[in-house]
């Protein structure tokens, strides 16, 4: 099992809220985290479009995958000795979500810089940028999640 598959499996088990919501992590790679959410009545709002909270959960889950990828790609097993926390997040809803949605998340710093700061300072802070798109690849929301990661061991 690759480190990225391990990250995906770990996140599926350790973040049950995203799973209950229906968020599916579809990619964790050195470059990004990608998650999908199928449009269905349980995640719709009063006008039968994707609920803002569901879109937020989707984006935050993708950002967590990208955060883990940035750390895991260079730290390997040490990733489990780190405590990542989403400390701040902002989202801009640009259009209504009328279809299944995909969130693609990318760290604003390269993995080597993130790893080096974590090793030297015992903690690191960085942003993950997220684009949430619909089935026609139209951006319906943009999100930034600020992650604080601290060594635990």
PDB file of C-alpha atoms in Angstrom:
ATOM      1  CA  UNK A   1       0.000   0.000   0.000  1.00  0.00           C
ATOM      2  CA  UNK A   2       1.430   3.401  -0.958  1.00  0.00           C
ATOM      3  CA  UNK A   3       1.645   6.251   1.539  1.00  0.00           C
ATOM      4  CA  UNK A   4      -1.134   8.032  -0.374  1.00  0.00           C
ATOM      5  CA  UNK A   5      -3.465   5.020  -0.167  1.00  0.00           C
ATOM      6  CA  UNK A   6      -2.645   4.832   3.544  1.00  0.00           C
ATOM      7  CA  UNK A   7      -3.577   8.515   3.964  1.00  0.00           C
ATOM      8  CA  UNK A   8      -6.878   7.998   2.139  1.00  0.00           C
ATOM      9  CA  UNK A   9      -7.740   4.928   4.218  1.00  0.00           C
ATOM     10  CA  UNK A  10      -6.746   6.673   7.461  1.00  0.00           C
ATOM     11  CA  UNK A  11      -8.888   9.714   6.641  1.00  0.00           C
ATOM     12  CA  UNK A  12     -11.884   7.531   5.767  1.00  0.00           C
ATOM     13  CA  UNK A  13     -11.641   5.911   9.209  1.00  0.00           C
ATOM     14  CA  UNK A  14     -10.703   8.945  11.292  1.00  0.00           C
ATOM     15  CA  UNK A  15     -13.181  11.474   9.833  1.00  0.00           C
ATOM     16  CA  UNK A  16     -16.541   9.701   9.972  1.00  0.00           C
ATOM     17  CA  UNK A  17     -18.542  12.918   9.454  1.00  0.00           C
ATOM     18  CA  UNK A  18     -17.318  13.236   5.870  1.00  0.00           C
ATOM     19  CA  UNK A  19     -18.192   9.586   5.253  1.00  0.00           C
ATOM     20  CA  UNK A  20     -21.687  10.008   6.734  1.00  0.00           C
ATOM     21  CA  UNK A  21     -22.194  13.041   4.486  1.00  0.00           C
ATOM     22  CA  UNK A  22     -21.248  10.927   1.474  1.00  0.00           C
ATOM     23  CA  UNK A  23     -17.898  12.537   0.676  1.00  0.00           C
ATOM     24  CA  UNK A  24     -15.637  10.128  -1.189  1.00  0.00           C
ATOM     25  CA  UNK A  25     -11.883  10.691  -1.322  1.00  0.00           C
ATOM     26  CA  UNK A  26     -10.968   9.734  -4.864  1.00  0.00           C
ATOM     27  CA  UNK A  27      -7.359  10.900  -5.071  1.00  0.00           C
ATOM     28  CA  UNK A  28      -4.537  11.556  -2.672  1.00  0.00           C
ATOM     29  CA  UNK A  29      -1.309  12.236  -4.522  1.00  0.00           C
ATOM     30  CA  UNK A  30       1.849  14.299  -4.040  1.00  0.00           C
ATOM     31  CA  UNK A  31       0.199  17.156  -5.923  1.00  0.00           C
ATOM     32  CA  UNK A  32      -3.361  17.249  -4.597  1.00  0.00           C
ATOM     33  CA  UNK A  33      -6.352  15.818  -2.811  1.00  0.00           C
ATOM     34  CA  UNK A  34      -9.592  15.223  -4.695  1.00  0.00           C
ATOM     35  CA  UNK A  35     -12.991  14.415  -3.199  1.00  0.00           C
ATOM     36  CA  UNK A  36     -16.465  13.942  -4.687  1.00  0.00           C
ATOM     37  CA  UNK A  37     -19.975  14.315  -3.382  1.00  0.00           C
ATOM     38  CA  UNK A  38     -23.004  12.934  -5.209  1.00  0.00           C
ATOM     39  CA  UNK A  39     -26.051  15.192  -5.314  1.00  0.00           C
ATOM     40  CA  UNK A  40     -28.930  13.498  -3.527  1.00  0.00           C
ATOM     41  CA  UNK A  41     -31.817  14.638  -1.303  1.00  0.00           C
ATOM     42  CA  UNK A  42     -29.846  14.187   1.937  1.00  0.00           C
ATOM     43  CA  UNK A  43     -27.338  16.907   0.950  1.00  0.00           C
ATOM     44  CA  UNK A  44     -29.727  19.323  -0.761  1.00  0.00           C
ATOM     45  CA  UNK A  45     -31.147  22.597   0.533  1.00  0.00           C
ATOM     46  CA  UNK A  46     -34.676  24.022   0.272  1.00  0.00           C
ATOM     47  CA  UNK A  47     -34.247  24.800  -3.473  1.00  0.00           C
ATOM     48  CA  UNK A  48     -32.946  21.309  -4.336  1.00  0.00           C
ATOM     49  CA  UNK A  49     -29.360  22.427  -4.957  1.00  0.00           C
ATOM     50  CA  UNK A  50     -26.333  21.296  -2.978  1.00  0.00           C
ATOM     51  CA  UNK A  51     -26.490  22.526   0.628  1.00  0.00           C
ATOM     52  CA  UNK A  52     -23.773  25.040   1.575  1.00  0.00           C
ATOM     53  CA  UNK A  53     -22.750  22.868   4.538  1.00  0.00           C
ATOM     54  CA  UNK A  54     -22.323  19.845   2.297  1.00  0.00           C
ATOM     55  CA  UNK A  55     -20.160  21.893  -0.081  1.00  0.00           C
ATOM     56  CA  UNK A  56     -18.064  23.103   2.859  1.00  0.00           C
ATOM     57  CA  UNK A  57     -17.619  19.529   4.125  1.00  0.00           C
ATOM     58  CA  UNK A  58     -16.568  18.410   0.648  1.00  0.00           C
ATOM     59  CA  UNK A  59     -13.961  21.177   0.358  1.00  0.00           C
ATOM     60  CA  UNK A  60     -12.616  20.643   3.862  1.00  0.00           C
ATOM     61  CA  UNK A  61     -12.237  16.897   3.247  1.00  0.00           C
ATOM     62  CA  UNK A  62     -10.311  17.509   0.020  1.00  0.00           C
ATOM     63  CA  UNK A  63      -8.095  20.017   1.826  1.00  0.00           C
ATOM     64  CA  UNK A  64      -7.380  17.443   4.531  1.00  0.00           C
ATOM     65  CA  UNK A  65      -6.339  14.959   1.871  1.00  0.00           C
ATOM     66  CA  UNK A  66      -4.038  17.545   0.260  1.00  0.00           C
ATOM     67  CA  UNK A  67      -2.610  18.423   3.678  1.00  0.00           C
ATOM     68  CA  UNK A  68      -1.892  14.766   4.403  1.00  0.00           C
ATOM     69  CA  UNK A  69      -0.391  14.348   0.949  1.00  0.00           C
ATOM     70  CA  UNK A  70       1.947  17.308   1.472  1.00  0.00           C
ATOM     71  CA  UNK A  71       3.111  15.789   4.755  1.00  0.00           C
ATOM     72  CA  UNK A  72       2.918  12.104   3.870  1.00  0.00           C
ATOM     73  CA  UNK A  73       4.796  12.339   0.637  1.00  0.00           C
ATOM     74  CA  UNK A  74       7.889  13.432   2.493  1.00  0.00           C
ATOM     75  CA  UNK A  75       7.353  12.121   6.023  1.00  0.00           C
ATOM     76  CA  UNK A  76       6.110   8.622   5.316  1.00  0.00           C
ATOM     77  CA  UNK A  77       5.299   6.816   8.566  1.00  0.00           C
ATOM     78  CA  UNK A  78       6.006  10.006  10.535  1.00  0.00           C
ATOM     79  CA  UNK A  79       2.699  11.364   9.261  1.00  0.00           C
ATOM     80  CA  UNK A  80       0.961   9.385  11.990  1.00  0.00           C
ATOM     81  CA  UNK A  81       3.102  11.284  14.548  1.00  0.00           C
ATOM     82  CA  UNK A  82       1.642  14.622  13.435  1.00  0.00           C
ATOM     83  CA  UNK A  83      -1.614  16.286  14.534  1.00  0.00           C
ATOM     84  CA  UNK A  84      -3.198  18.301  11.717  1.00  0.00           C
ATOM     85  CA  UNK A  85      -6.035  20.680  12.590  1.00  0.00           C
ATOM     86  CA  UNK A  86      -8.028  22.902  10.254  1.00  0.00           C
ATOM     87  CA  UNK A  87      -7.666  26.198  12.125  1.00  0.00           C
ATOM     88  CA  UNK A  88      -9.494  28.532   9.764  1.00  0.00           C
ATOM     89  CA  UNK A  89     -11.464  28.266   6.544  1.00  0.00           C
ATOM     90  CA  UNK A  90     -13.214  30.591   4.150  1.00  0.00           C
ATOM     91  CA  UNK A  91     -15.465  29.721   1.256  1.00  0.00           C
ATOM     92  CA  UNK A  92     -16.969  31.725  -1.579  1.00  0.00           C
ATOM     93  CA  UNK A  93     -20.099  30.278  -3.129  1.00  0.00           C
ATOM     94  CA  UNK A  94     -20.037  31.344  -6.774  1.00  0.00           C
ATOM     95  CA  UNK A  95     -22.937  29.333  -8.240  1.00  0.00           C
ATOM     96  CA  UNK A  96     -25.507  26.855  -7.015  1.00  0.00           C
ATOM     97  CA  UNK A  97     -24.462  23.218  -7.071  1.00  0.00           C
ATOM     98  CA  UNK A  98     -27.012  21.469  -9.262  1.00  0.00           C
ATOM     99  CA  UNK A  99     -25.026  18.284  -9.974  1.00  0.00           C
ATOM    100  CA  UNK A 100     -22.491  15.985  -8.332  1.00  0.00           C
ATOM    101  CA  UNK A 101     -19.513  18.045  -7.153  1.00  0.00           C
ATOM    102  CA  UNK A 102     -15.745  17.524  -7.144  1.00  0.00           C
ATOM    103  CA  UNK A 103     -13.320  19.371  -4.875  1.00  0.00           C
ATOM    104  CA  UNK A 104      -9.676  19.638  -5.912  1.00  0.00           C
ATOM    105  CA  UNK A 105      -7.274  20.852  -3.233  1.00  0.00           C
ATOM    106  CA  UNK A 106      -3.645  21.967  -3.551  1.00  0.00           C
ATOM    107  CA  UNK A 107      -1.197  23.220  -0.904  1.00  0.00           C
ATOM    108  CA  UNK A 108       0.075  26.769  -1.335  1.00  0.00           C
ATOM    109  CA  UNK A 109       3.600  25.649  -0.326  1.00  0.00           C
ATOM    110  CA  UNK A 110       5.677  22.799  -1.671  1.00  0.00           C
ATOM    111  CA  UNK A 111       5.924  19.633   0.405  1.00  0.00           C
ATOM    112  CA  UNK A 112       9.643  20.029   1.046  1.00  0.00           C
ATOM    113  CA  UNK A 113       9.142  23.488   2.607  1.00  0.00           C
ATOM    114  CA  UNK A 114       6.273  22.209   4.753  1.00  0.00           C
ATOM    115  CA  UNK A 115       8.274  19.181   5.900  1.00  0.00           C
ATOM    116  CA  UNK A 116      11.367  21.231   6.702  1.00  0.00           C
ATOM    117  CA  UNK A 117       9.448  23.698   8.868  1.00  0.00           C
ATOM    118  CA  UNK A 118       7.679  20.870  10.704  1.00  0.00           C
ATOM    119  CA  UNK A 119      10.983  19.117  11.390  1.00  0.00           C
ATOM    120  CA  UNK A 120      12.791  22.271  12.509  1.00  0.00           C
ATOM    121  CA  UNK A 121      10.039  24.033  14.487  1.00  0.00           C
ATOM    122  CA  UNK A 122       7.894  21.061  15.505  1.00  0.00           C
ATOM    123  CA  UNK A 123       4.911  22.762  13.884  1.00  0.00           C
ATOM    124  CA  UNK A 124       3.908  24.298  10.581  1.00  0.00           C
ATOM    125  CA  UNK A 125       1.062  26.439   9.274  1.00  0.00           C
ATOM    126  CA  UNK A 126       0.014  26.470   5.611  1.00  0.00           C
ATOM    127  CA  UNK A 127      -2.990  27.060   3.395  1.00  0.00           C
ATOM    128  CA  UNK A 128      -4.754  24.654   1.072  1.00  0.00           C
ATOM    129  CA  UNK A 129      -6.623  26.154  -1.892  1.00  0.00           C
ATOM    130  CA  UNK A 130      -9.734  24.287  -3.023  1.00  0.00           C
ATOM    131  CA  UNK A 131     -11.808  24.576  -6.192  1.00  0.00           C
ATOM    132  CA  UNK A 132     -15.241  22.935  -6.112  1.00  0.00           C
ATOM    133  CA  UNK A 133     -16.598  22.182  -9.563  1.00  0.00           C
ATOM    134  CA  UNK A 134     -19.814  20.731 -10.960  1.00  0.00           C
ATOM    135  CA  UNK A 135     -20.301  17.973 -13.525  1.00  0.00           C
ATOM    136  CA  UNK A 136     -19.667  20.446 -16.359  1.00  0.00           C
ATOM    137  CA  UNK A 137     -16.342  21.493 -14.720  1.00  0.00           C
ATOM    138  CA  UNK A 138     -17.736  24.930 -13.783  1.00  0.00           C
ATOM    139  CA  UNK A 139     -16.330  26.296 -10.514  1.00  0.00           C
ATOM    140  CA  UNK A 140     -19.213  26.660  -8.050  1.00  0.00           C
ATOM    141  CA  UNK A 141     -17.149  27.502  -4.958  1.00  0.00           C
ATOM    142  CA  UNK A 142     -13.622  28.425  -3.930  1.00  0.00           C
ATOM    143  CA  UNK A 143     -12.223  27.700  -0.504  1.00  0.00           C
ATOM    144  CA  UNK A 144      -9.060  28.285   1.500  1.00  0.00           C
ATOM    145  CA  UNK A 145      -8.338  26.141   4.557  1.00  0.00           C
ATOM    146  CA  UNK A 146      -5.539  27.080   6.943  1.00  0.00           C
ATOM    147  CA  UNK A 147      -3.927  23.998   8.469  1.00  0.00           C
ATOM    148  CA  UNK A 148      -1.882  23.904  11.673  1.00  0.00           C
ATOM    149  CA  UNK A 149       0.215  20.779  12.045  1.00  0.00           C
ATOM    150  CA  UNK A 150       2.134  19.890  15.193  1.00  0.00           C
ATOM    151  CA  UNK A 151       4.455  16.971  15.894  1.00  0.00           C
ATOM    152  CA  UNK A 152       3.036  14.638  18.518  1.00  0.00           C
ATOM    153  CA  UNK A 153       5.974  12.311  18.975  1.00  0.00           C
TER     154      UNK A 153
END
